[in-house]
Short mmCIF file of C-alpha atoms in Angstrom, two decimals:
data_model
loop_
_atom_site.label_atom_id
_atom_site.label_comp_id
_atom_site.label_asym_id
_atom_site.label_seq_id
_atom_site.Cartn_x
_atom_site.Cartn_y
_atom_site.Cartn_z
CA MET A 1 96.28 28.50 -44.42
CA ASP A 2 96.64 25.65 -47.22
CA LEU A 3 93.55 23.23 -47.47
CA THR A 4 95.25 21.18 -50.45
CA GLY A 5 93.98 17.60 -49.92
CA ASN A 6 90.93 18.71 -47.34
CA VAL A 7 87.24 18.15 -48.64
CA ALA A 8 84.83 20.31 -47.35
CA LEU A 9 80.83 20.10 -46.96
CA ILE A 10 78.96 23.39 -46.78
CA THR A 11 75.29 23.60 -46.17
CA GLY A 12 73.40 26.29 -47.64
CA GLY A 13 76.16 27.15 -49.67
CA THR A 14 74.99 28.77 -53.20
CA ARG A 15 74.69 32.35 -52.03
CA GLY A 16 75.73 34.99 -49.25
CA ILE A 17 77.85 34.00 -46.74
CA GLY A 18 78.09 30.45 -47.67
CA LEU A 19 79.20 31.39 -51.48
CA ALA A 20 81.75 33.41 -49.70
CA ILE A 21 83.09 30.38 -47.58
CA ALA A 22 83.12 28.23 -50.55
CA ARG A 23 84.80 30.69 -52.50
CA ALA A 24 87.38 31.07 -49.77
CA LEU A 25 88.14 27.50 -48.75
CA HIS A 26 88.30 26.48 -52.64
CA ALA A 27 90.81 29.28 -53.11
CA HIS A 28 92.99 27.75 -50.34
CA GLY A 29 92.80 24.28 -52.23
CA ALA A 30 89.78 22.37 -50.44
CA ARG A 31 87.35 20.25 -52.59
CA LEU A 32 83.74 20.96 -52.09
CA LEU A 33 80.30 19.63 -51.67
CA LEU A 34 77.69 22.35 -51.52
CA THR A 35 74.16 22.08 -50.46
CA GLY A 36 70.75 24.10 -50.94
CA ARG A 37 67.27 23.59 -51.69
CA SER A 38 67.42 25.17 -55.15
CA GLU A 39 69.07 23.46 -58.29
CA GLU A 40 69.12 26.47 -60.25
CA GLY A 41 70.70 28.55 -57.08
CA GLY A 42 73.37 25.46 -57.03
CA ARG A 43 73.89 25.98 -60.80
CA SER A 44 74.15 29.17 -60.48
CA ALA A 45 76.84 28.64 -57.67
CA LEU A 46 78.84 26.43 -59.36
CA ALA A 47 78.97 28.89 -62.31
CA ARG A 48 79.88 31.62 -60.08
CA LEU A 49 82.87 29.46 -58.36
CA GLY A 50 84.26 28.47 -61.88
CA GLY A 51 82.93 24.65 -61.97
CA GLY A 52 85.61 22.03 -62.57
CA PRO A 53 85.54 18.65 -60.76
CA ASP A 54 86.72 19.96 -57.40
CA ILE A 55 83.53 21.48 -56.52
CA ALA A 56 80.19 19.86 -56.59
CA PHE A 57 76.39 20.56 -55.27
CA ARG A 58 73.80 18.42 -54.03
CA ALA A 59 70.16 19.53 -53.59
CA ALA A 60 69.29 18.79 -49.85
CA ASP A 61 67.08 20.50 -47.23
CA ALA A 62 69.70 20.09 -44.06
CA THR A 63 66.54 20.34 -41.74
CA VAL A 64 65.51 17.01 -43.21
CA ARG A 65 67.62 14.02 -41.40
CA ALA A 66 67.63 11.78 -44.52
CA ASP A 67 68.72 14.93 -46.87
CA ALA A 68 71.36 16.23 -44.74
CA GLU A 69 72.83 12.55 -44.39
CA ARG A 70 72.71 12.03 -47.72
CA ALA A 71 74.82 14.81 -48.36
CA VAL A 72 77.31 13.89 -45.96
CA ASP A 73 77.64 10.49 -47.45
CA GLU A 74 78.07 11.90 -51.07
CA ALA A 75 80.99 14.01 -50.01
CA VAL A 76 82.98 11.00 -48.55
CA GLU A 77 81.80 8.65 -51.68
CA ARG A 78 82.33 11.50 -54.00
CA TYR A 79 86.09 12.81 -52.73
CA GLY A 80 86.97 9.65 -50.29
CA HIS A 81 87.10 11.61 -47.04
CA LEU A 82 85.50 14.34 -45.17
CA ASP A 83 87.74 17.33 -43.28
CA VAL A 84 85.54 20.04 -42.56
CA VAL A 85 81.95 20.67 -42.14
CA VAL A 86 80.35 23.95 -42.03
CA ASN A 87 76.90 24.37 -40.80
CA ASN A 88 75.93 27.75 -42.85
CA VAL A 89 72.28 26.92 -43.20
CA GLY A 90 70.06 29.02 -40.98
CA GLY A 91 68.17 32.21 -40.75
CA ALA A 92 65.38 33.94 -39.24
CA THR A 93 61.89 32.87 -40.92
CA ALA A 94 59.89 35.68 -39.65
CA PHE A 95 60.14 38.76 -37.30
CA ALA A 96 57.97 38.71 -34.42
CA THR A 97 58.16 39.63 -30.77
CA VAL A 98 57.65 36.95 -28.05
CA ALA A 99 54.14 38.22 -27.52
CA ASP A 100 53.07 37.86 -31.41
CA ILE A 101 55.08 34.70 -32.10
CA THR A 102 53.18 31.64 -33.42
CA ASP A 103 54.10 28.14 -32.78
CA GLU A 104 54.64 27.78 -36.41
CA VAL A 105 57.28 30.23 -36.84
CA TRP A 106 58.87 29.11 -33.33
CA HIS A 107 59.66 25.20 -34.39
CA GLU A 108 60.11 26.19 -38.19
CA THR A 109 63.11 28.63 -36.83
CA LEU A 110 64.69 26.54 -34.44
CA SER A 111 64.60 23.49 -36.93
CA LEU A 112 66.24 25.70 -39.74
CA ASN A 113 69.27 26.65 -37.37
CA LEU A 114 69.74 23.97 -35.08
CA ASP A 115 68.17 20.64 -36.42
CA SER A 116 69.85 21.13 -39.75
CA ALA A 117 73.31 21.62 -37.66
CA LEU A 118 72.45 18.47 -35.44
CA HIS A 119 71.73 16.23 -38.49
CA THR A 120 74.53 16.98 -40.25
CA THR A 121 77.29 16.96 -37.65
CA ARG A 122 76.03 13.54 -36.03
CA ARG A 123 76.26 12.12 -39.33
CA ALA A 124 79.61 13.66 -39.85
CA LEU A 125 81.08 12.45 -36.81
CA ALA A 126 80.66 9.20 -38.20
CA HIS A 127 83.52 9.70 -40.67
CA LEU A 128 85.41 12.49 -38.62
CA LEU A 129 85.86 10.34 -35.50
CA PRO A 130 87.37 7.09 -36.64
CA GLN A 131 89.80 8.92 -38.69
CA ARG A 132 90.59 11.35 -35.69
CA SER A 133 90.57 14.46 -37.41
CA GLY A 134 88.41 17.17 -38.66
CA ARG A 135 86.91 20.65 -38.34
CA ILE A 136 83.29 21.53 -37.65
CA VAL A 137 82.40 25.17 -37.70
CA ASN A 138 78.84 26.47 -36.97
CA ILE A 139 77.82 29.88 -38.39
CA ALA A 140 75.80 31.28 -35.54
CA SER A 141 75.01 35.15 -35.05
CA VAL A 142 75.69 38.39 -32.84
CA GLU A 143 72.01 37.87 -31.81
CA GLY A 144 73.12 34.66 -30.10
CA ARG A 145 74.83 37.02 -28.11
CA ASP A 146 73.30 40.52 -28.28
CA PRO A 147 70.02 39.97 -29.47
CA ASP A 148 67.48 42.31 -30.82
CA PRO A 149 63.79 42.65 -30.09
CA GLY A 150 61.55 40.93 -32.60
CA LEU A 151 64.00 38.04 -33.38
CA CYS A 152 63.07 36.12 -30.13
CA ALA A 153 63.12 32.61 -32.28
CA TYR A 154 66.29 33.18 -34.08
CA ALA A 155 68.04 34.70 -31.15
CA ALA A 156 66.90 31.71 -29.06
CA ALA A 157 68.17 29.54 -32.03
CA LYS A 158 71.57 31.08 -32.14
CA HIS A 159 72.07 30.91 -28.22
CA ALA A 160 71.34 27.12 -28.40
CA LEU A 161 73.52 26.74 -31.34
CA ILE A 162 76.51 28.34 -29.46
CA GLY A 163 75.73 26.05 -26.27
CA PHE A 164 75.37 23.01 -28.90
CA THR A 165 79.15 23.97 -30.54
CA ARG A 166 80.51 24.26 -27.05
CA VAL A 167 79.50 20.84 -25.85
CA LEU A 168 80.48 19.27 -28.95
CA ALA A 169 83.85 20.89 -28.48
CA LYS A 170 84.26 18.76 -25.39
CA GLU A 171 83.14 15.56 -26.44
CA VAL A 172 85.34 15.43 -29.58
CA GLY A 173 88.47 17.26 -28.79
CA ALA A 174 90.12 14.10 -27.89
CA TYR A 175 89.77 12.84 -31.22
CA GLY A 176 91.45 15.73 -32.91
CA VAL A 177 88.06 17.16 -34.17
CA THR A 178 87.62 20.85 -33.31
CA ALA A 179 83.90 22.56 -33.19
CA ASN A 180 83.67 26.42 -33.05
CA CYS A 181 81.18 29.15 -34.11
CA VAL A 182 81.38 32.19 -36.05
CA CYS A 183 79.19 34.62 -34.93
CA PRO A 184 78.83 37.16 -37.83
CA GLY A 185 77.03 40.71 -37.17
CA PRO A 186 74.44 42.05 -39.93
CA VAL A 187 76.40 41.39 -43.16
CA GLU A 188 75.62 42.73 -46.70
CA THR A 189 74.05 39.72 -48.50
CA ASP A 190 71.24 39.67 -50.92
CA TRP A 191 69.04 37.84 -47.92
CA PHE A 192 69.70 40.98 -45.76
CA THR A 193 68.48 43.09 -48.38
CA GLU A 194 65.55 40.87 -49.09
CA GLN A 195 64.74 40.56 -45.25
CA GLY A 196 65.50 43.85 -43.98
CA PRO A 197 62.13 45.48 -44.67
CA ARG A 198 60.48 43.16 -42.57
CA ALA A 199 62.81 43.52 -39.51
CA ALA A 200 62.67 46.99 -39.79
CA GLU A 201 58.93 46.98 -39.60
CA VAL A 202 58.94 44.72 -36.27
CA LEU A 203 61.70 47.63 -35.10
CA GLY A 204 59.30 50.58 -35.92
CA THR A 205 61.62 51.92 -38.58
CA ASP A 206 62.32 51.48 -42.18
CA TYR A 207 65.28 49.84 -43.98
CA PRO A 208 67.52 52.77 -43.92
CA GLY A 209 66.96 53.14 -40.37
CA LEU A 210 67.43 49.35 -39.74
CA VAL A 211 71.08 49.72 -41.10
CA GLN A 212 71.47 52.67 -39.24
CA HIS A 213 70.19 50.89 -36.02
CA PHE A 214 73.01 48.28 -36.53
CA THR A 215 75.77 50.19 -38.10
CA ASP A 216 75.53 52.84 -35.07
CA ARG A 217 76.30 49.84 -32.78
CA THR A 218 79.46 48.91 -34.61
CA ALA A 219 83.03 50.25 -33.87
CA THR A 220 83.59 50.09 -37.79
CA GLY A 221 80.34 52.35 -38.64
CA ARG A 222 79.59 49.61 -41.54
CA LEU A 223 77.98 46.44 -41.94
CA THR A 224 80.23 43.37 -42.26
CA ARG A 225 81.00 41.84 -45.72
CA PRO A 226 80.59 38.19 -46.62
CA ASP A 227 84.44 37.67 -47.59
CA GLU A 228 85.18 38.90 -43.71
CA VAL A 229 83.09 36.26 -42.25
CA ALA A 230 84.64 33.51 -44.64
CA ALA A 231 88.20 35.02 -43.40
CA ALA A 232 87.30 33.59 -39.93
CA VAL A 233 85.80 30.05 -41.30
CA LEU A 234 89.08 29.75 -43.27
CA LEU A 235 91.52 29.96 -40.24
CA LEU A 236 88.81 27.72 -38.13
CA ALA A 237 89.03 25.26 -40.87
CA SER A 238 92.63 25.35 -41.72
CA ARG A 239 95.78 23.48 -39.51
CA ALA A 240 96.47 26.94 -38.28
CA GLY A 241 93.33 26.71 -36.44
CA ALA A 242 93.86 23.28 -34.72
CA GLY A 243 94.05 24.98 -31.48
CA ILE A 244 91.05 26.80 -31.41
CA THR A 245 88.06 24.71 -30.00
CA GLY A 246 84.64 25.77 -28.40
CA ALA A 247 85.28 28.97 -29.41
CA CYS A 248 82.62 31.73 -30.69
CA LEU A 249 84.60 34.15 -32.87
CA ALA A 250 82.46 37.64 -33.42
CA VAL A 251 82.58 38.93 -36.91
CA ASP A 252 80.90 42.06 -36.07
CA GLY A 253 82.55 45.06 -36.40
CA GLY A 254 82.94 45.49 -32.93
CA MET A 255 79.10 45.26 -32.10
CA THR A 256 79.88 42.75 -29.16
CA ALA A 257 83.08 44.76 -27.67
#
């Protein structure tokens, strides 16, 4: 799956799953522009990826239209074209039941997971459609297929992202552009470790209980690793994935089997 000559934009590419995706795509020859909100996080990611002229970072908030569009334009200006877009920005901004969730949390979560993908994708299509080629990969979640209590906003957002991706695939397929989702299960990242105790509280358990709750639902008996998610993205971003579009590829250890 050679990506030599390809340019990839990865939103939220400085840590966790995003960083693993960056590492995989760069290892197979892609030139990268990573985005994230933190300048410090960006510098750290570049250092961890080894630096060099083929990896760049731009501080951007993908939920802000101007930031998202500028990141797309910078990728094209820096490298001359754009081939792959990975919409990795997302997450649960809070954990709450339908009865308890606030309007603020609801709208913030939808914006983080949906507005970010819309702003980036819409701008990217201005470049991908005329060149009649491209790959768009949206990072959804197992919660978009088999949701847990206490994650109403996040689950709603990921369900919507899957629907968005399927519509997009039908709209752009004739132009040589594919659009797919990857739906990870719970992944061993620093974010999961940081936010896990809050999710556990909503579910009425502790952090070890939360991990057990998820692993008991898998066929593998463990959480998913970031590099396993990255491998799926690599396939969808490559020439080998040209025949796959409108798909939702589960990387969840069999949770949704």
